[in-house]
CSV table of C-alpha atoms and ligand atoms in Angstrom, one decimal:
chain,number,residue,atom,x,y,z
Q,1,UNK,CA,0.1,0.1,0.0
Q,2,UNK,CA,1.3,3.7,-1.0
Q,3,UNK,CA,2.2,6.3,2.1
Q,4,UNK,CA,1.1,9.8,0.9
Q,5,UNK,CA,3.0,12.0,2.8
Q,6,UNK,CA,-0.2,13.6,3.9
Q,7,UNK,CA,-3.7,13.0,4.5
Q,8,UNK,CA,-6.4,15.3,6.2
Q,9,UNK,CA,-7.6,13.8,9.2
Q,10,UNK,CA,-11.5,14.1,9.9
Q,11,UNK,CA,-12.0,13.7,13.6
Q,12,UNK,CA,-16.0,12.4,12.8
Q,13,UNK,CA,-17.6,15.3,14.3
Q,14,UNK,CA,-17.3,17.9,10.9
Q,15,UNK,CA,-20.3,17.1,8.9
Q,16,UNK,CA,-23.0,17.2,12.7
Q,17,UNK,CA,-21.1,20.8,13.1
Q,18,UNK,CA,-21.8,21.5,9.6
Q,19,UNK,CA,-25.3,20.5,9.5
Q,20,UNK,CA,-25.7,22.9,12.2
Q,21,UNK,CA,-25.2,25.8,10.4
Q,22,UNK,CA,-27.0,24.8,7.3
Q,23,UNK,CA,-30.1,24.7,10.0
Q,24,UNK,CA,-29.2,27.7,11.7
Q,25,UNK,CA,-29.7,29.9,8.3
Q,26,UNK,CA,-26.3,31.8,9.0
Q,27,UNK,CA,-23.5,31.2,6.6
Q,28,UNK,CA,-21.6,34.4,6.7
Q,29,UNK,CA,-18.3,35.1,9.1
Q,30,UNK,CA,-18.2,36.3,12.8
Q,31,UNK,CA,-21.6,34.3,13.8
Q,32,UNK,CA,-21.3,32.2,16.7
Q,33,UNK,CA,-18.9,28.7,15.5
Q,34,UNK,CA,-16.3,31.7,14.4
Q,35,UNK,CA,-17.1,33.0,18.4
Q,36,UNK,CA,-17.2,29.7,19.9
Q,37,UNK,CA,-13.6,29.0,18.2
Q,38,UNK,CA,-12.1,32.0,18.8
Q,39,UNK,CA,-13.0,31.1,22.8
Q,40,UNK,CA,-11.7,28.0,22.8
Q,41,UNK,CA,-8.3,28.5,21.1
Q,42,UNK,CA,-8.0,32.1,23.6
Q,43,UNK,CA,-9.1,29.4,26.9
Q,44,UNK,CA,-7.1,26.7,25.8
Q,45,UNK,CA,-3.7,28.2,24.8
Q,46,UNK,CA,-4.1,31.3,26.8
Q,47,UNK,CA,-4.3,34.2,24.1
Q,48,UNK,CA,-5.9,37.7,24.4
Q,49,UNK,CA,-7.8,37.8,21.7
Q,50,UNK,CA,-7.5,35.4,18.8
Q,51,UNK,CA,-9.3,36.4,15.4
Q,52,UNK,CA,-10.1,33.9,13.0
Q,53,UNK,CA,-9.0,34.1,9.4
Q,54,UNK,CA,-8.9,32.5,5.6
Q,55,UNK,CA,-5.9,32.0,5.6
Q,56,UNK,CA,-2.8,32.0,8.2
Q,57,UNK,CA,-1.6,34.3,4.7
Q,58,UNK,CA,-4.2,36.6,5.8
Q,59,UNK,CA,-3.2,37.0,9.4
Q,60,UNK,CA,0.1,37.6,9.0
Q,61,UNK,CA,-0.8,40.4,6.9
Q,62,UNK,CA,-3.9,42.4,9.1
Q,63,UNK,CA,-0.2,41.7,11.5
Q,64,UNK,CA,1.8,43.1,8.8
Q,65,UNK,CA,-1.3,46.8,9.2
Q,66,UNK,CA,-1.1,46.9,12.8
Q,67,UNK,CA,2.4,47.7,13.2
Q,68,UNK,CA,2.0,49.9,10.6
Q,69,UNK,CA,4.9,48.6,7.9
Q,70,UNK,CA,5.3,51.7,5.6
Q,71,UNK,CA,7.5,51.7,2.5
Q,72,UNK,CA,11.2,51.3,2.9
Q,73,UNK,CA,11.0,49.7,5.8
Q,74,UNK,CA,12.6,47.0,7.3
Q,75,UNK,CA,11.2,43.1,8.0
Q,76,UNK,CA,14.1,40.6,9.0
Q,77,UNK,CA,12.7,37.4,8.5
Q,78,UNK,CA,14.0,34.3,8.0
Q,79,UNK,CA,15.0,32.7,3.7
Q,80,UNK,CA,13.9,29.3,4.3
Q,81,UNK,CA,10.2,29.8,4.6
Q,82,UNK,CA,7.1,30.1,3.1
Q,83,UNK,CA,6.5,32.9,0.1
Q,84,UNK,CA,3.5,34.2,3.0
Q,85,UNK,CA,5.9,35.7,5.3
Q,86,UNK,CA,7.5,37.7,3.2
Q,87,UNK,CA,4.3,38.7,1.5
Q,88,UNK,CA,2.8,39.6,3.7
Q,89,UNK,CA,5.3,42.8,4.0
Q,90,UNK,CA,6.4,42.8,0.7
Q,91,UNK,CA,3.0,44.2,0.0
Q,92,UNK,CA,3.0,46.9,2.7
Q,93,UNK,CA,6.4,47.9,0.8
Q,94,UNK,CA,8.5,47.0,3.1
Q,95,UNK,CA,12.0,46.0,3.1
Q,96,UNK,CA,12.8,42.8,4.1
Q,97,UNK,CA,15.9,41.4,4.7
Q,98,UNK,CA,16.5,37.8,4.9
Q,99,UNK,CA,18.2,36.3,7.8
Q,100,UNK,CA,20.3,33.2,8.0
Q,101,UNK,CA,18.9,29.6,9.8
Q,102,UNK,CA,20.6,28.3,12.3
Q,103,UNK,CA,23.4,25.7,11.2
Q,104,UNK,CA,21.6,22.7,13.0
Q,105,UNK,CA,17.9,24.1,12.7
Q,106,UNK,CA,16.3,26.1,10.3
Q,107,UNK,CA,14.8,28.8,12.9
Q,108,UNK,CA,16.0,31.5,12.8
Q,109,UNK,CA,19.5,32.8,14.3
Q,110,UNK,CA,18.9,35.4,16.4
Q,111,UNK,CA,22.5,35.6,17.3
Q,112,UNK,CA,22.8,36.6,14.3
Q,113,UNK,CA,20.6,39.4,14.0
Q,114,UNK,CA,21.7,42.1,15.7
Q,115,UNK,CA,24.1,42.4,12.9
Q,116,UNK,CA,21.2,42.9,10.8
Q,117,UNK,CA,19.3,45.9,12.6
Q,118,UNK,CA,19.6,49.4,11.6
Q,119,UNK,CA,17.4,52.7,12.2
Q,120,UNK,CA,14.7,51.7,9.4
Q,121,UNK,CA,14.3,48.3,11.3
Q,122,UNK,CA,10.3,48.4,12.0
Q,123,UNK,CA,9.8,44.2,12.8
Q,124,UNK,CA,11.1,40.7,13.2
Q,125,UNK,CA,9.6,38.0,11.6
Q,126,UNK,CA,10.0,34.6,14.0
Q,127,UNK,CA,8.8,31.8,11.8
Q,128,UNK,CA,8.6,28.2,14.7
Q,129,UNK,CA,9.5,26.1,11.2
Q,130,UNK,CA,8.2,22.0,11.8
Q,131,UNK,CA,6.7,23.6,15.2
Q,132,UNK,CA,10.0,23.9,17.1
Q,133,UNK,CA,10.1,27.2,19.3
Q,134,UNK,CA,13.0,29.8,17.5
Q,135,UNK,CA,14.7,31.1,21.0
Q,136,UNK,CA,11.9,33.6,21.6
Q,137,UNK,CA,13.5,35.0,24.7
Q,138,UNK,CA,17.0,36.2,23.5
Q,139,UNK,CA,14.2,37.2,20.3
Q,140,UNK,CA,11.8,39.3,22.6
Q,141,UNK,CA,15.5,41.0,24.5
Q,142,UNK,CA,16.8,42.3,21.4
Q,143,UNK,CA,13.5,44.5,19.8
Q,144,UNK,CA,13.0,45.3,23.2
Q,145,UNK,CA,16.2,46.9,23.0
Q,146,UNK,CA,16.0,48.1,19.8
Q,147,UNK,CA,11.8,48.7,20.4
Q,148,UNK,CA,11.1,46.4,17.4
Q,149,UNK,CA,7.7,44.4,17.1
Q,150,UNK,CA,7.9,41.0,16.6
Q,151,UNK,CA,5.1,39.0,14.4
Q,152,UNK,CA,5.2,35.1,15.2
Q,153,UNK,CA,4.6,33.2,12.1
Q,154,UNK,CA,3.3,30.3,13.9
Q,155,UNK,CA,1.4,29.0,10.5
Q,156,UNK,CA,2.6,25.3,12.3
Q,157,UNK,CA,3.3,25.6,15.3
Q,158,UNK,CA,-0.9,25.5,16.8
Q,159,UNK,CA,0.0,23.5,20.0
Q,160,UNK,CA,3.4,23.9,20.5
Q,161,UNK,CA,4.7,25.2,23.1
Q,162,UNK,CA,8.4,26.8,24.1
Q,163,UNK,CA,8.2,26.0,28.4
Q,164,UNK,CA,4.7,27.7,30.0
Q,165,UNK,CA,3.5,29.5,26.8
Q,166,UNK,CA,2.0,28.7,23.5
Q,167,UNK,CA,3.6,29.3,20.6
Q,168,UNK,CA,1.7,32.6,18.7
Q,169,UNK,CA,1.2,33.7,22.4
Q,170,UNK,CA,4.9,35.3,22.9
Q,171,UNK,CA,5.4,38.3,20.4
Q,172,UNK,CA,3.3,41.0,19.6
Q,173,UNK,CA,0.5,39.3,16.8
Q,174,UNK,CA,0.8,35.5,15.7
Q,175,UNK,CA,-0.3,34.1,13.5
Q,176,UNK,CA,-2.0,30.3,12.7
Q,177,UNK,CA,-2.7,28.0,9.2
Q,178,UNK,CA,-5.6,25.3,9.5
Q,179,UNK,CA,-4.3,24.9,5.9
Q,180,UNK,CA,-5.1,21.2,4.3
Q,181,UNK,CA,-1.5,20.1,5.7
Q,182,UNK,CA,-1.5,21.7,9.2
Q,183,UNK,CA,-2.6,19.5,12.7
Q,184,UNK,CA,-5.9,21.1,12.4
Q,185,UNK,CA,-7.7,21.9,9.4
Q,186,UNK,CA,-10.0,23.9,7.7
Q,187,UNK,CA,-9.6,23.4,4.6
Q,188,UNK,CA,-8.2,26.9,4.0
Q,189,UNK,CA,-8.1,29.0,7.5
Q,190,UNK,CA,-5.8,31.0,9.2
Q,191,UNK,CA,-5.8,32.8,13.3
Q,192,UNK,CA,-4.6,35.7,14.0
Q,193,UNK,CA,-3.2,36.5,18.0
Q,194,UNK,CA,-3.3,39.5,19.3
Q,195,UNK,CA,-0.9,39.8,22.7
Q,196,UNK,CA,-0.3,43.5,22.1
Q,197,UNK,CA,-3.3,44.9,24.4
Q,198,UNK,CA,-3.4,48.1,21.8
Q,199,UNK,CA,-4.2,46.1,18.8
Q,200,UNK,CA,-6.8,44.1,20.4
Q,201,UNK,CA,-9.6,46.7,18.7
Q,202,UNK,CA,-7.2,48.2,15.5
Q,203,UNK,CA,-7.2,44.1,14.7
Q,204,UNK,CA,-11.1,43.5,14.5
Q,205,UNK,CA,-11.2,46.8,12.1
Q,206,UNK,CA,-8.7,46.0,9.5
Q,207,UNK,CA,-10.1,42.2,10.0
Q,208,UNK,CA,-14.0,43.8,9.4
Q,209,UNK,CA,-12.6,45.6,6.0
Q,210,UNK,CA,-11.3,48.1,8.5
Q,211,UNK,CA,-15.2,49.7,9.2
Q,212,UNK,CA,-15.3,49.8,13.2
Q,213,UNK,CA,-18.3,47.0,13.0
Q,214,UNK,CA,-17.9,44.9,15.6
Q,215,UNK,CA,-18.0,47.8,18.0
Q,216,UNK,CA,-21.3,48.7,17.0
Q,217,UNK,CA,-22.6,45.4,17.8
Q,218,UNK,CA,-21.3,45.6,20.6
Q,219,UNK,CA,-23.8,48.3,21.0
Q,220,UNK,CA,-19.8,50.8,22.0
Q,221,UNK,CA,-20.1,53.2,19.5
Q,222,UNK,CA,-23.9,54.3,17.4
Q,223,UNK,CA,-23.0,54.3,13.7
Q,224,UNK,CA,-20.7,52.1,11.9
Q,225,UNK,CA,-18.4,53.5,9.1
Q,226,UNK,CA,-14.4,52.9,7.6
Q,227,UNK,CA,-12.0,54.1,10.0
Q,228,UNK,CA,-9.0,52.7,8.8
Q,229,UNK,CA,-7.9,50.1,6.1
Q,230,UNK,CA,-9.0,46.5,5.9
Q,231,UNK,CA,-9.9,43.9,4.2
Q,232,UNK,CA,-12.1,41.0,3.8
Q,233,UNK,CA,-10.8,38.4,6.1
Q,234,UNK,CA,-12.8,37.0,7.7
Q,235,UNK,CA,-13.7,32.9,7.1
Q,236,UNK,CA,-17.7,32.0,6.5
Q,237,UNK,CA,-19.6,30.3,9.2
Q,238,UNK,CA,-18.8,26.6,7.0
Q,239,UNK,CA,-15.3,27.3,7.3
Q,240,UNK,CA,-16.0,28.0,11.7
Q,241,UNK,CA,-17.9,25.2,12.0
Q,242,UNK,CA,-16.0,22.0,10.5
Q,243,UNK,CA,-13.1,23.8,12.3
Q,244,UNK,CA,-14.4,23.8,15.2
Q,245,UNK,CA,-14.9,19.8,15.3
Q,246,UNK,CA,-11.3,20.0,14.6
Q,247,UNK,CA,-10.1,22.3,17.4
Q,248,UNK,CA,-13.1,20.0,20.0
Q,249,UNK,CA,-10.6,16.9,19.0
Q,250,UNK,CA,-7.2,18.2,18.6
Q,251,UNK,CA,-5.3,16.3,21.4
Q,252,UNK,CA,-6.8,13.3,19.8
Q,253,UNK,CA,-5.4,14.3,16.4
Q,254,UNK,CA,-1.8,15.1,18.9
Q,255,UNK,CA,-1.4,11.9,20.1
Q,256,UNK,CA,-2.0,9.4,16.9
Q,257,UNK,CA,0.2,12.5,15.2
Q,258,UNK,CA,3.4,11.9,18.0
Q,259,UNK,CA,2.8,7.6,17.9
Q,260,UNK,CA,4.2,8.7,14.4
Q,261,UNK,CA,7.0,11.2,15.6
Q,262,UNK,CA,8.1,9.5,18.1
Q,263,UNK,CA,8.0,6.3,16.9
Q,264,UNK,CA,10.3,7.9,13.7
Q,265,UNK,CA,13.1,9.2,16.0
Q,266,UNK,CA,13.4,6.3,17.8
Q,267,UNK,CA,14.3,4.0,14.9
Q,268,UNK,CA,16.0,7.1,13.3
Q,269,UNK,CA,17.4,9.3,16.2
Q,270,UNK,CA,21.1,6.2,15.1
Q,271,UNK,CA,21.4,7.4,12.0
Q,272,UNK,CA,22.7,11.1,13.9
Q,273,UNK,CA,26.9,11.9,13.5
Q,274,UNK,CA,27.3,10.1,10.6
Q,275,UNK,CA,27.0,13.5,8.6
Q,276,UNK,CA,23.2,13.0,8.4
Q,277,UNK,CA,20.5,14.7,11.3
Q,278,UNK,CA,17.7,14.2,12.1
Q,279,UNK,CA,15.1,16.4,13.7
Q,280,UNK,CA,16.1,16.9,16.8
Q,281,UNK,CA,14.1,16.0,19.7
Q,282,UNK,CA,13.0,19.5,21.5
Q,283,UNK,CA,9.7,20.5,22.6
Q,284,UNK,CA,7.3,20.5,19.3
Q,285,UNK,CA,3.8,19.5,18.1
Q,286,UNK,CA,4.3,16.3,15.9
Q,287,UNK,CA,3.6,18.6,12.9
Q,288,UNK,CA,6.4,16.8,10.5
Q,289,UNK,CA,9.6,15.2,10.7
Q,290,UNK,CA,12.7,15.4,8.9
Q,291,UNK,CA,16.3,14.3,7.8
Q,292,UNK,CA,18.6,16.6,6.6
Q,293,UNK,CA,21.0,14.3,4.2
Q,294,UNK,CA,24.5,15.5,3.2
Q,295,UNK,CA,23.6,16.9,0.0
Q,296,UNK,CA,21.6,17.6,-3.0
Q,297,UNK,CA,22.5,13.9,-4.9
Q,298,UNK,CA,21.9,11.7,-1.3
Q,299,UNK,CA,18.6,13.7,-0.7
Q,300,UNK,CA,16.8,13.3,-5.1
Q,301,UNK,CA,18.4,9.7,-4.0
Q,302,UNK,CA,16.9,9.1,-0.7
Q,303,UNK,CA,13.7,10.4,-1.8
Q,304,UNK,CA,13.4,8.3,-5.3
Q,305,UNK,CA,13.9,5.3,-3.2
Q,306,UNK,CA,11.1,6.1,-1.3
Q,307,UNK,CA,8.7,6.3,-3.9
Q,308,UNK,CA,10.0,3.0,-5.9
Q,309,UNK,CA,8.8,2.2,-1.7
Q,310,UNK,CA,5.5,3.2,-2.5
Q,311,UNK,CA,6.5,6.3,0.6
Q,312,UNK,CA,6.1,9.5,-0.8
Q,313,UNK,CA,8.8,12.4,0.7
Q,314,UNK,CA,9.1,15.7,0.4
Q,315,UNK,CA,12.1,18.5,-0.1
Q,316,UNK,CA,10.6,22.4,1.7
Q,317,UNK,CA,11.6,25.9,0.9
Q,318,UNK,CA,13.6,27.3,-1.9
Q,319,UNK,CA,15.3,30.3,-0.1
Q,320,UNK,CA,13.7,32.9,-0.8
Q,321,UNK,CA,16.7,35.1,-1.4
Q,322,UNK,CA,17.5,33.2,-4.4
Q,323,UNK,CA,14.3,33.0,-5.4
Q,324,UNK,CA,12.9,34.0,-9.1
Q,325,UNK,CA,11.6,37.7,-7.9
Q,326,UNK,CA,13.8,38.5,-4.8
Q,327,UNK,CA,17.1,37.6,-6.2
Q,328,UNK,CA,17.5,41.0,-8.0
Q,329,UNK,CA,16.8,42.7,-4.9
Q,330,UNK,CA,18.3,40.4,-2.0
Q,331,UNK,CA,21.8,42.8,-0.8
Q,332,UNK,CA,23.7,39.5,-1.8
Q,333,UNK,CA,25.2,37.8,1.6
Q,334,UNK,CA,25.1,34.9,1.9
Q,335,UNK,CA,23.0,32.7,3.5
Q,336,UNK,CA,24.4,29.1,4.2
Q,337,UNK,CA,22.3,27.5,6.1
Q,338,UNK,CA,19.4,28.0,4.5
Q,339,UNK,CA,21.1,26.8,1.7
Q,340,UNK,CA,22.3,24.0,3.3
Q,341,UNK,CA,18.0,22.6,3.9
Q,342,UNK,CA,17.0,24.3,1.4
Q,343,UNK,CA,19.2,21.5,-0.9
Q,344,UNK,CA,19.1,18.7,2.1
Q,345,UNK,CA,16.0,18.5,4.5
Q,346,UNK,CA,13.2,15.8,3.4
Q,347,UNK,CA,10.2,15.7,5.2
Q,348,UNK,CA,9.0,11.6,5.8
Q,349,UNK,CA,5.4,11.3,5.5
Q,350,UNK,CA,3.1,12.8,8.7
Q,351,UNK,CA,-0.4,12.8,9.5
Q,352,UNK,CA,-3.1,11.0,12.4
Q,353,UNK,CA,-3.5,8.0,10.4
Q,354,UNK,CA,0.4,6.7,9.5
Q,355,UNK,CA,0.2,5.5,13.2
Q,356,UNK,CA,2.7,4.1,14.9
Q,357,UNK,CA,3.1,1.4,12.2
Q,358,UNK,CA,3.1,3.9,9.3
Q,359,UNK,CA,6.1,5.3,10.5
Q,360,UNK,CA,7.8,2.2,11.2
Q,361,UNK,CA,7.2,1.2,7.9
Q,362,UNK,CA,8.7,4.5,6.8
Q,363,UNK,CA,11.6,4.6,8.7
Q,364,UNK,CA,12.7,1.0,7.7
Q,365,UNK,CA,13.1,2.0,4.0
Q,366,UNK,CA,15.3,4.8,5.3
Q,367,UNK,CA,17.2,2.8,7.2
Q,368,UNK,CA,17.4,-0.1,4.0
Q,369,UNK,CA,18.6,3.3,2.4
Q,370,UNK,CA,21.5,4.2,5.1
Q,371,UNK,CA,22.1,0.4,5.2
Q,372,UNK,CA,24.5,0.5,2.2
Q,373,UNK,CA,26.0,4.1,2.6
E,1,PLP,C1,1.3,26.8,5.6
E,1,PLP,C2,2.5,28.3,6.4
E,1,PLP,C3,2.0,29.1,6.1
E,1,PLP,C4,0.6,29.4,5.0
E,1,PLP,O1,-0.3,28.9,5.4
E,1,PLP,P1,-2.4,29.5,4.9
E,1,PLP,O2,-2.8,29.3,5.8
E,1,PLP,O3,-2.4,28.0,4.0
E,1,PLP,O4,-1.8,30.8,4.4
E,1,PLP,C5,2.8,30.3,5.5
E,1,PLP,N1,3.6,29.6,7.3
E,1,PLP,C6,3.7,29.4,7.0
E,1,PLP,C7,5.4,29.0,7.5
E,1,PLP,C8,3.3,28.3,6.9
E,1,PLP,O5,3.9,27.1,7.3
């Protein structure tokens, strides 16, 4: 039997929740289901305020509006990330300053960040790769020292922690994703997490197309109108109802994913030290399991070998500083760690239904591949 790279998981309650929306007759956004999802995220993860969005991409765009990035302002972000991390700020005319990854992890190398800060720097955007936390303590200290905003791209980090804090809840704002490829899904969906008190009301305005409609419905103002720029960032109640079923099943989903992750780690961590690197066993949310091969050739051969065994494994980002869109805008600094992950990182199948049995088969094939190398 073939093992796909990802398989969206259903808890079984999605249909019943969708039926409730159909019966309610209210399909547009910011209704009961949206409010229930937001309340659940806020109480489970101690987030000050959460707003559902149609994607993490949208949540990042609201974040860029909140921090009021102006054309020419500089934003520091990792090169080894998804385009959405960059687009949100590029759309506002910001100058993107790409930072390198750590030598041993795709996350931002916080120790090397201070050298990138100039008088025009306004924002740092850490991305928690694979749901594993960036060094947020050092990063928040650095941000405070230079009066910078911190926007956490926690797209992959739902249900992941750093100490007592949930990821997405540490920076001034955070962004979560509920895309089909993430742990908790809504087809397309996301959430903005607002931790900085002054951003709570402003976020609601950007979210509601630049109007104070939310305040109007709470009876705080007697008319509603256009008070700032914004866009259509709210998901419909159909999306929210589906998401609610997923959020209510989160512990079960996470338990299943953890079983697969732990099996991978147990079987594959002995490969560490032969020049190969297995995803570290530091706190994570079983969002992914990756290996870093010794070369691009070796990675290509491994992916081909697994494909012959009916197993889909995939590489990940292409460094954004070398992308077709950005290469001629980049300032020329080498980012060797990001390049190494671009060439050598491979992700193994990871989804709730994989289970220990599926992970055992995949890991067994990886070990077979390396037996002769
Ligand atoms: C998935 C992902 C996104 C985008 O999420 P969407 O919900 O699809 O918009 C952004 N950043 C990172 C790091 C991601 O992994």
